[in-house]
mmCIF file of C-alpha atoms in Angstrom:
data_model
loop_
_atom_site.group_PDB
_atom_site.id
_atom_site.type_symbol
_atom_site.label_atom_id
_atom_site.label_comp_id
_atom_site.label_asym_id
_atom_site.label_seq_id
_atom_site.Cartn_x
_atom_site.Cartn_y
_atom_site.Cartn_z
ATOM 1 C CA MET A 1 -13.424 -34.905 -7.232
ATOM 2 C CA THR A 2 -14.761 -34.159 -10.827
ATOM 3 C CA VAL A 3 -12.281 -31.892 -12.501
ATOM 4 C CA LEU A 4 -12.621 -30.525 -15.855
ATOM 5 C CA SER A 5 -10.078 -28.827 -17.295
ATOM 6 C CA LEU A 6 -10.403 -25.725 -19.496
ATOM 7 C CA HIS A 7 -8.528 -27.413 -22.681
ATOM 8 C CA GLN A 8 -10.576 -30.219 -22.309
ATOM 9 C CA LEU A 9 -14.237 -27.551 -22.613
ATOM 10 C CA THR A 10 -12.633 -25.742 -25.483
ATOM 11 C CA CYS A 11 -12.148 -28.931 -27.432
ATOM 12 C CA PHE A 12 -15.717 -29.536 -26.526
ATOM 13 C CA LEU A 13 -17.123 -26.475 -27.586
ATOM 14 C CA ALA A 14 -15.372 -26.120 -30.977
ATOM 15 C CA THR A 15 -16.943 -29.989 -31.489
ATOM 16 C CA TYR A 16 -20.335 -28.932 -30.447
ATOM 17 C CA GLU A 17 -19.877 -25.869 -32.736
ATOM 18 C CA HIS A 18 -18.590 -27.724 -36.078
ATOM 19 C CA GLY A 19 -19.864 -30.829 -35.416
ATOM 20 C CA SER A 20 -16.525 -32.440 -36.901
ATOM 21 C CA LEU A 21 -13.436 -33.213 -35.048
ATOM 22 C CA THR A 22 -11.262 -32.288 -38.168
ATOM 23 C CA ALA A 23 -13.698 -29.297 -38.649
ATOM 24 C CA ALA A 24 -12.432 -28.251 -34.885
ATOM 25 C CA ALA A 25 -8.823 -29.307 -34.583
ATOM 26 C CA ASP A 26 -8.605 -26.764 -37.563
ATOM 27 C CA GLU A 27 -10.091 -23.874 -35.814
ATOM 28 C CA LEU A 28 -7.744 -24.200 -32.684
ATOM 29 C CA GLY A 29 -5.003 -24.682 -34.512
ATOM 30 C CA TYR A 30 -5.067 -28.675 -32.847
ATOM 31 C CA ALA A 31 -3.144 -31.956 -34.864
ATOM 32 C CA GLN A 32 -7.300 -33.743 -34.748
ATOM 33 C CA PRO A 33 -5.879 -36.405 -32.745
ATOM 34 C CA SER A 34 -5.606 -34.370 -30.083
ATOM 35 C CA VAL A 35 -9.169 -32.634 -29.654
ATOM 36 C CA SER A 36 -9.811 -36.281 -29.714
ATOM 37 C CA GLU A 37 -8.640 -37.232 -26.892
ATOM 38 C CA GLN A 38 -9.527 -33.946 -24.619
ATOM 39 C CA VAL A 39 -13.738 -35.065 -25.449
ATOM 40 C CA ARG A 40 -12.906 -38.777 -24.593
ATOM 41 C CA ALA A 41 -11.549 -37.423 -21.234
ATOM 42 C CA LEU A 42 -13.892 -35.362 -20.524
ATOM 43 C CA GLU A 43 -16.493 -37.958 -21.146
ATOM 44 C CA LYS A 44 -14.569 -40.407 -18.697
ATOM 45 C CA THR A 45 -14.804 -37.579 -16.358
ATOM 46 C CA LEU A 46 -18.340 -36.674 -16.791
ATOM 47 C CA GLY A 47 -19.209 -40.216 -17.248
ATOM 48 C CA VAL A 48 -21.270 -39.655 -20.048
ATOM 49 C CA GLN A 49 -21.527 -39.637 -23.958
ATOM 50 C CA LEU A 50 -20.682 -36.045 -24.978
ATOM 51 C CA PHE A 51 -20.996 -37.064 -28.880
ATOM 52 C CA ARG A 52 -22.327 -39.673 -31.515
ATOM 53 C CA ARG A 53 -20.606 -40.587 -34.772
ATOM 54 C CA VAL A 54 -22.256 -39.953 -37.608
ATOM 55 C CA GLY A 55 -20.337 -40.574 -41.233
ATOM 56 C CA ARG A 56 -17.244 -38.244 -40.857
ATOM 57 C CA GLY A 57 -18.662 -36.160 -38.000
ATOM 58 C CA VAL A 58 -20.413 -36.092 -35.324
ATOM 59 C CA VAL A 59 -23.665 -34.896 -33.350
ATOM 60 C CA PRO A 60 -24.352 -33.976 -29.778
ATOM 61 C CA THR A 61 -25.988 -35.925 -26.937
ATOM 62 C CA THR A 62 -28.494 -34.178 -25.613
ATOM 63 C CA VAL A 63 -26.163 -33.796 -21.918
ATOM 64 C CA ALA A 64 -23.642 -32.382 -24.629
ATOM 65 C CA ASP A 65 -26.842 -30.065 -25.143
ATOM 66 C CA THR A 66 -26.886 -29.193 -20.964
ATOM 67 C CA LEU A 67 -23.024 -28.815 -20.722
ATOM 68 C CA ARG A 68 -22.685 -26.273 -23.525
ATOM 69 C CA PRO A 69 -23.961 -23.440 -21.766
ATOM 70 C CA HIS A 70 -22.189 -24.235 -18.685
ATOM 71 C CA ALA A 71 -19.239 -24.107 -20.697
ATOM 72 C CA GLU A 72 -19.389 -21.208 -22.658
ATOM 73 C CA GLN A 73 -20.261 -19.895 -18.600
ATOM 74 C CA VAL A 74 -17.220 -21.095 -17.493
ATOM 75 C CA LEU A 75 -14.760 -20.054 -20.278
ATOM 76 C CA ALA A 76 -16.463 -16.673 -20.537
ATOM 77 C CA ALA A 77 -15.318 -16.019 -16.938
ATOM 78 C CA VAL A 78 -12.193 -17.410 -17.547
ATOM 79 C CA ASP A 79 -11.843 -14.754 -20.447
ATOM 80 C CA GLU A 80 -12.815 -11.591 -18.478
ATOM 81 C CA ALA A 81 -10.354 -12.811 -15.411
ATOM 82 C CA ARG A 82 -8.347 -12.769 -17.913
ATOM 83 C CA ARG A 83 -8.771 -8.641 -18.997
ATOM 84 C CA ALA A 84 -9.929 -7.998 -15.676
ATOM 85 C CA VAL A 85 -5.707 -8.946 -14.614
ATOM 86 C CA GLN A 86 -5.285 -7.380 -17.686
ATOM 87 C CA ARG A 87 -6.855 -3.977 -16.699
ATOM 88 C CA ALA A 88 -5.310 -3.940 -12.974
ATOM 89 C CA ARG A 89 -1.357 -4.636 -14.415
ATOM 90 C CA THR A 90 -2.072 -2.157 -16.529
ATOM 91 C CA LEU A 91 -3.806 -0.279 -13.765
ATOM 92 C CA GLN A 92 -6.752 0.784 -15.725
ATOM 93 C CA THR A 93 -8.828 -0.652 -12.912
ATOM 94 C CA GLY A 94 -8.855 -2.404 -9.461
ATOM 95 C CA THR A 95 -7.185 -1.387 -5.667
ATOM 96 C CA ILE A 96 -3.766 0.194 -5.452
ATOM 97 C CA ARG A 97 -2.434 -0.217 -1.747
ATOM 98 C CA PHE A 98 -0.228 1.443 -0.059
ATOM 99 C CA GLY A 99 1.601 2.129 3.887
ATOM 100 C CA MET A 100 2.373 5.662 4.648
ATOM 101 C CA PHE A 101 2.224 6.240 8.571
ATOM 102 C CA GLY A 102 0.073 9.100 10.244
ATOM 103 C CA THR A 103 1.990 12.121 10.462
ATOM 104 C CA ALA A 104 3.015 11.484 6.457
ATOM 105 C CA ARG A 105 -0.950 11.329 5.259
ATOM 106 C CA LEU A 106 -1.438 14.404 7.061
ATOM 107 C CA TYR A 107 0.136 16.503 4.800
ATOM 108 C CA ALA A 108 0.949 14.331 2.117
ATOM 109 C CA GLY A 109 -2.257 11.805 1.822
ATOM 110 C CA ALA A 110 -4.776 13.585 0.133
ATOM 111 C CA ASP A 111 -2.301 15.135 -2.659
ATOM 112 C CA LEU A 112 -1.098 11.591 -2.901
ATOM 113 C CA VAL A 113 -4.678 10.487 -3.389
ATOM 114 C CA ALA A 114 -5.435 12.689 -5.941
ATOM 115 C CA ASP A 115 -1.627 12.098 -7.514
ATOM 116 C CA VAL A 116 -2.721 8.685 -8.828
ATOM 117 C CA LEU A 117 -6.237 9.409 -9.502
ATOM 118 C CA GLU A 118 -5.036 11.678 -11.915
ATOM 119 C CA ARG A 119 -3.537 9.618 -14.059
ATOM 120 C CA HIS A 120 -5.144 6.226 -13.501
ATOM 121 C CA PRO A 121 -9.070 7.612 -12.444
ATOM 122 C CA GLY A 122 -10.443 3.923 -12.791
ATOM 123 C CA VAL A 123 -8.421 2.278 -9.839
ATOM 124 C CA ARG A 124 -9.433 2.062 -6.100
ATOM 125 C CA VAL A 125 -6.581 3.625 -3.381
ATOM 126 C CA GLU A 126 -5.848 2.597 0.075
ATOM 127 C CA LEU A 127 -3.618 4.177 1.730
ATOM 128 C CA VAL A 128 -3.066 2.128 4.703
ATOM 129 C CA GLY A 129 -1.310 2.403 8.539
ATOM 130 C CA GLN A 130 -1.030 4.828 11.683
ATOM 131 C CA ASN A 131 2.126 4.636 12.663
ATOM 132 C CA SER A 132 5.433 3.401 11.213
ATOM 133 C CA SER A 133 5.580 1.045 13.847
ATOM 134 C CA ASP A 134 1.983 -0.293 12.401
ATOM 135 C CA VAL A 135 2.853 -0.610 9.060
ATOM 136 C CA PHE A 136 6.114 -1.738 9.198
ATOM 137 C CA GLU A 137 4.173 -4.724 10.468
ATOM 138 C CA ASP A 138 1.889 -4.947 7.708
ATOM 139 C CA LEU A 139 4.623 -5.188 5.707
ATOM 140 C CA ARG A 140 6.338 -8.109 7.865
ATOM 141 C CA ARG A 141 2.986 -10.164 7.419
ATOM 142 C CA GLY A 142 2.756 -8.948 3.734
ATOM 143 C CA ARG A 143 -0.380 -7.198 4.072
ATOM 144 C CA ILE A 144 1.285 -4.514 1.258
ATOM 145 C CA GLU A 145 3.618 -4.532 -0.872
ATOM 146 C CA ALA A 146 5.473 -0.994 -0.192
ATOM 147 C CA ALA A 147 4.950 1.940 2.574
ATOM 148 C CA MET A 148 6.275 4.915 3.635
ATOM 149 C CA ILE A 149 7.248 5.304 6.546
ATOM 150 C CA ALA A 150 9.470 7.288 9.351
ATOM 151 C CA VAL A 151 13.268 5.291 10.442
ATOM 152 C CA PRO A 152 14.841 5.408 12.921
ATOM 153 C CA GLY A 153 13.685 1.897 14.530
ATOM 154 C CA LEU A 154 12.249 0.229 12.083
ATOM 155 C CA THR A 155 14.894 -1.649 10.069
ATOM 156 C CA GLY A 156 14.662 -5.186 9.766
ATOM 157 C CA GLU A 157 16.170 -8.142 8.321
ATOM 158 C CA GLY A 158 14.509 -9.258 4.735
ATOM 159 C CA MET A 159 14.112 -5.867 3.784
ATOM 160 C CA THR A 160 14.848 -2.739 1.642
ATOM 161 C CA VAL A 161 15.048 0.779 3.350
ATOM 162 C CA THR A 162 15.805 3.731 1.064
ATOM 163 C CA PRO A 163 15.649 6.961 2.417
ATOM 164 C CA VAL A 164 14.000 9.768 0.121
ATOM 165 C CA ALA A 165 13.725 12.793 2.689
ATOM 166 C CA ARG A 166 13.929 14.329 5.572
ATOM 167 C CA ASP A 167 11.705 16.139 8.302
ATOM 168 C CA GLU A 168 12.751 19.077 10.795
ATOM 169 C CA LEU A 169 11.738 17.867 13.661
ATOM 170 C CA VAL A 170 10.379 21.560 15.423
ATOM 171 C CA TYR A 171 9.500 22.896 18.840
ATOM 172 C CA VAL A 172 5.808 24.254 19.131
ATOM 173 C CA SER A 173 4.395 26.421 21.572
ATOM 174 C CA ALA A 174 1.956 29.024 22.609
ATOM 175 C CA ASP A 175 4.662 31.369 24.409
ATOM 176 C CA PRO A 176 6.612 33.832 22.464
ATOM 177 C CA GLU A 177 9.708 33.701 25.461
ATOM 178 C CA ARG A 178 9.798 29.779 24.687
ATOM 179 C CA LEU A 179 11.038 30.410 20.678
ATOM 180 C CA THR A 180 13.465 33.386 21.141
ATOM 181 C CA SER A 181 16.273 30.770 20.740
ATOM 182 C CA PRO A 182 16.282 26.756 19.124
ATOM 183 C CA VAL A 183 15.561 24.740 22.329
ATOM 184 C CA THR A 184 18.524 23.133 23.431
ATOM 185 C CA ALA A 185 18.448 19.441 25.331
ATOM 186 C CA GLN A 186 18.651 21.115 28.915
ATOM 187 C CA ARG A 187 15.872 23.155 27.898
ATOM 188 C CA LEU A 188 13.764 19.626 26.283
ATOM 189 C CA ALA A 189 15.018 18.358 29.395
ATOM 190 C CA ARG A 190 12.528 20.813 31.204
ATOM 191 C CA ALA A 191 10.338 21.377 28.755
ATOM 192 C CA SER A 192 6.210 20.209 29.409
ATOM 193 C CA LEU A 193 5.177 18.570 26.221
ATOM 194 C CA VAL A 194 2.556 16.794 25.086
ATOM 195 C CA MET A 195 3.246 13.951 22.278
ATOM 196 C CA PRO A 196 1.369 12.059 20.077
ATOM 197 C CA GLU A 197 1.258 7.867 18.983
ATOM 198 C CA THR A 198 1.218 6.880 22.771
ATOM 199 C CA THR A 199 0.275 3.638 21.761
ATOM 200 C CA TRP A 200 4.054 3.721 19.376
ATOM 201 C CA ARG A 201 5.848 6.001 21.904
ATOM 202 C CA ALA A 202 8.622 3.241 22.698
ATOM 203 C CA GLU A 203 8.954 2.870 19.095
ATOM 204 C CA ASP A 204 7.926 6.010 17.205
ATOM 205 C CA SER A 205 10.906 7.093 15.348
ATOM 206 C CA THR A 206 9.994 11.040 16.822
ATOM 207 C CA ARG A 207 10.699 9.924 19.912
ATOM 208 C CA ILE A 208 13.483 7.354 19.436
ATOM 209 C CA VAL A 209 15.262 10.529 18.130
ATOM 210 C CA LEU A 210 14.150 12.771 20.985
ATOM 211 C CA ARG A 211 15.817 10.144 23.027
ATOM 212 C CA GLN A 212 18.785 10.822 21.253
ATOM 213 C CA MET A 213 19.419 14.183 21.327
ATOM 214 C CA LEU A 214 18.657 14.105 25.246
ATOM 215 C CA HIS A 215 21.523 10.930 25.621
ATOM 216 C CA GLU A 216 23.601 13.732 26.904
ATOM 217 C CA THR A 217 21.809 15.369 29.069
ATOM 218 C CA GLY A 218 20.992 11.799 30.811
ATOM 219 C CA ARG A 219 17.218 12.283 31.081
ATOM 220 C CA ASN A 220 14.065 10.700 28.244
ATOM 221 C CA PRO A 221 11.401 13.044 26.862
ATOM 222 C CA THR A 222 9.236 13.900 30.078
ATOM 223 C CA THR A 223 5.583 13.997 29.346
ATOM 224 C CA ARG A 224 3.192 15.962 31.212
ATOM 225 C CA ILE A 225 -0.211 14.922 27.998
ATOM 226 C CA GLU A 226 -0.402 11.960 26.325
ATOM 227 C CA VAL A 227 -2.606 11.385 22.853
ATOM 228 C CA GLU A 228 -3.057 9.367 19.435
ATOM 229 C CA ASP A 229 -3.035 12.430 17.073
ATOM 230 C CA VAL A 230 -0.666 15.196 16.228
ATOM 231 C CA GLU A 231 -3.873 17.386 15.712
ATOM 232 C CA THR A 232 -4.717 17.222 18.579
ATOM 233 C CA ALA A 233 -1.010 17.654 20.319
ATOM 234 C CA VAL A 234 -1.228 21.011 18.716
ATOM 235 C CA GLU A 235 -4.747 22.218 19.281
ATOM 236 C CA LEU A 236 -3.394 21.533 22.903
ATOM 237 C CA ALA A 237 0.061 23.480 22.742
ATOM 238 C CA GLY A 238 -2.403 26.429 20.795
ATOM 239 C CA ARG A 239 -4.188 26.784 24.101
ATOM 240 C CA GLY A 240 -0.660 26.232 25.998
ATOM 241 C CA LEU A 241 -1.308 23.473 27.648
ATOM 242 C CA ALA A 242 1.982 21.850 27.137
ATOM 243 C CA ASP A 243 4.486 22.778 24.324
ATOM 244 C CA THR A 244 4.582 19.699 21.540
ATOM 245 C CA ILE A 245 7.802 18.512 18.752
ATOM 246 C CA ILE A 246 6.444 17.170 15.705
ATOM 247 C CA PRO A 247 7.860 17.770 11.923
ATOM 248 C CA ARG A 248 7.660 21.118 10.509
ATOM 249 C CA GLY A 249 4.945 19.370 7.037
ATOM 250 C CA ALA A 250 2.789 19.244 10.180
ATOM 251 C CA VAL A 251 3.229 22.397 11.844
ATOM 252 C CA ASP A 252 3.045 23.854 8.124
ATOM 253 C CA GLN A 253 -0.257 22.480 7.757
ATOM 254 C CA LEU A 254 -2.085 22.701 11.238
ATOM 255 C CA LEU A 255 -0.688 25.411 12.949
ATOM 256 C CA PRO A 256 -2.652 27.845 10.751
ATOM 257 C CA ARG A 257 -5.829 26.130 11.230
ATOM 258 C CA LEU A 258 -5.766 24.656 15.196
ATOM 259 C CA ALA A 259 -2.806 26.721 16.527
ATOM 260 C CA PRO A 260 -2.889 30.311 15.010
ATOM 261 C CA ASP A 261 -1.544 31.762 18.404
ATOM 262 C CA ALA A 262 1.363 29.430 18.324
ATOM 263 C CA GLY A 263 4.736 28.842 16.458
ATOM 264 C CA PHE A 264 7.483 26.946 17.174
ATOM 265 C CA VAL A 265 11.611 27.248 16.568
ATOM 266 C CA SER A 266 14.229 24.689 15.859
ATOM 267 C CA LEU A 267 15.717 22.262 17.688
ATOM 268 C CA ARG A 268 19.680 23.104 18.599
ATOM 269 C CA PRO A 269 21.171 21.054 16.958
ATOM 270 C CA ARG A 270 18.399 20.546 14.518
ATOM 271 C CA GLN A 271 16.553 17.164 14.453
ATOM 272 C CA TYR A 272 14.990 15.308 11.736
ATOM 273 C CA ASP A 273 12.503 12.020 10.770
ATOM 274 C CA THR A 274 13.865 10.760 8.014
ATOM 275 C CA LEU A 275 11.486 9.324 5.507
ATOM 276 C CA ALA A 276 12.183 6.393 3.578
ATOM 277 C CA ILE A 277 10.641 4.125 1.607
ATOM 278 C CA VAL A 278 10.145 0.221 2.569
ATOM 279 C CA HIS A 279 9.584 -3.209 0.269
ATOM 280 C CA ARG A 280 10.689 -6.474 1.342
ATOM 281 C CA ALA A 281 14.128 -7.444 -0.762
ATOM 282 C CA GLY A 282 14.533 -8.776 -3.264
ATOM 283 C CA ALA A 283 11.036 -8.691 -4.203
ATOM 284 C CA VAL A 284 9.243 -7.886 -7.542
ATOM 285 C CA LEU A 285 7.134 -5.263 -7.417
ATOM 286 C CA SER A 286 3.872 -4.847 -8.589
ATOM 287 C CA PRO A 287 2.766 -1.686 -11.471
ATOM 288 C CA ALA A 288 0.606 -0.353 -8.537
ATOM 289 C CA ALA A 289 3.248 -0.390 -5.945
ATOM 290 C CA GLN A 290 6.043 1.048 -8.170
ATOM 291 C CA LEU A 291 3.080 4.210 -8.743
ATOM 292 C CA MET A 292 3.259 4.250 -5.494
ATOM 293 C CA ILE A 293 6.706 4.188 -5.040
ATOM 294 C CA GLU A 294 7.511 6.897 -7.687
ATOM 295 C CA LEU A 295 4.857 9.706 -6.090
ATOM 296 C CA ALA A 296 4.829 9.329 -3.003
ATOM 297 C CA THR A 297 8.685 9.637 -3.179
ATOM 298 C CA ALA A 298 7.862 12.940 -5.624
ATOM 299 C CA ARG A 299 5.337 14.065 -3.265
ATOM 300 C CA ILE A 300 7.124 13.612 0.038
ATOM 301 C CA ARG A 301 9.965 15.957 -1.318
ATOM 302 C CA SER A 302 7.903 17.943 -2.594
ATOM 303 C CA ILE A 303 7.305 19.085 1.133
ATOM 304 C CA ALA A 304 10.564 17.930 2.831
ATOM 305 C CA GLU A 305 14.237 18.067 1.759
ATOM 306 C CA PRO A 306 15.364 15.691 -0.349
ATOM 307 C CA VAL A 307 17.738 13.378 0.472
ATOM 308 C CA ALA A 308 20.164 12.035 -2.065
ATOM 309 C CA PRO A 309 20.081 7.976 -2.901
ATOM 310 C CA ARG A 310 22.246 6.075 -1.210
#
């Protein structure tokens, strides 16, 4: 396989332009023997003669005339690649990918994207993931650099998990009688519930918290209805077909629109989803990932209760 180096093409073009190895060396800041060596190496690689010596200078052959525009295109492409990387590094262009579990995106996602585009209008933004376990798997496989997920249940070796906020889990019902006092574990064990995240029910952070709450009763949370998205759960609760338990941030966003006649009440004792920034331990994060961590942390702390760094 023929391999041409950028150094060889650079020396070739400078020699072609100046008609002199010495002049090419002066322009490039190299020693003349170095330029001559690179041109000879290129000729050997291609199996052709590119220059003929005439007096103190050189004259390009017809093969050199053929090579010149291709060499210029290659070096121009490399230069543009450098500029593109620089623009992406300074967040002028490029794609910013960040993991964010579904419920957090519901009440912070649009504002987070707006925050990014306000600072860097030239970038493309991707918010990736559904449930926290789904996002965590993308992190583990290296598909994304960093993410915001809900814990507990999703810590792992090789990951740095930094809690940044907590969002209270509240009991939502269309029946005012069920909202007169906080819901205890005993009452929760008897409740008729609709719960979202059915695909991830074993790993879902909200359900893990509820299972821990009900541990003293010897029961697990039972559901009458299982759905995938929190919007459907809220709408069904608003129709009085079942009650649900979701984060307060989602309640504030969804109840006025999907279940205006429903209300909510705390659990007793109060229960929380802890929201954390996660990335690979020891990773050198890109400027894009650092930006998303900064903005996502600020945005979620404006909605949920901040957690002091440990």
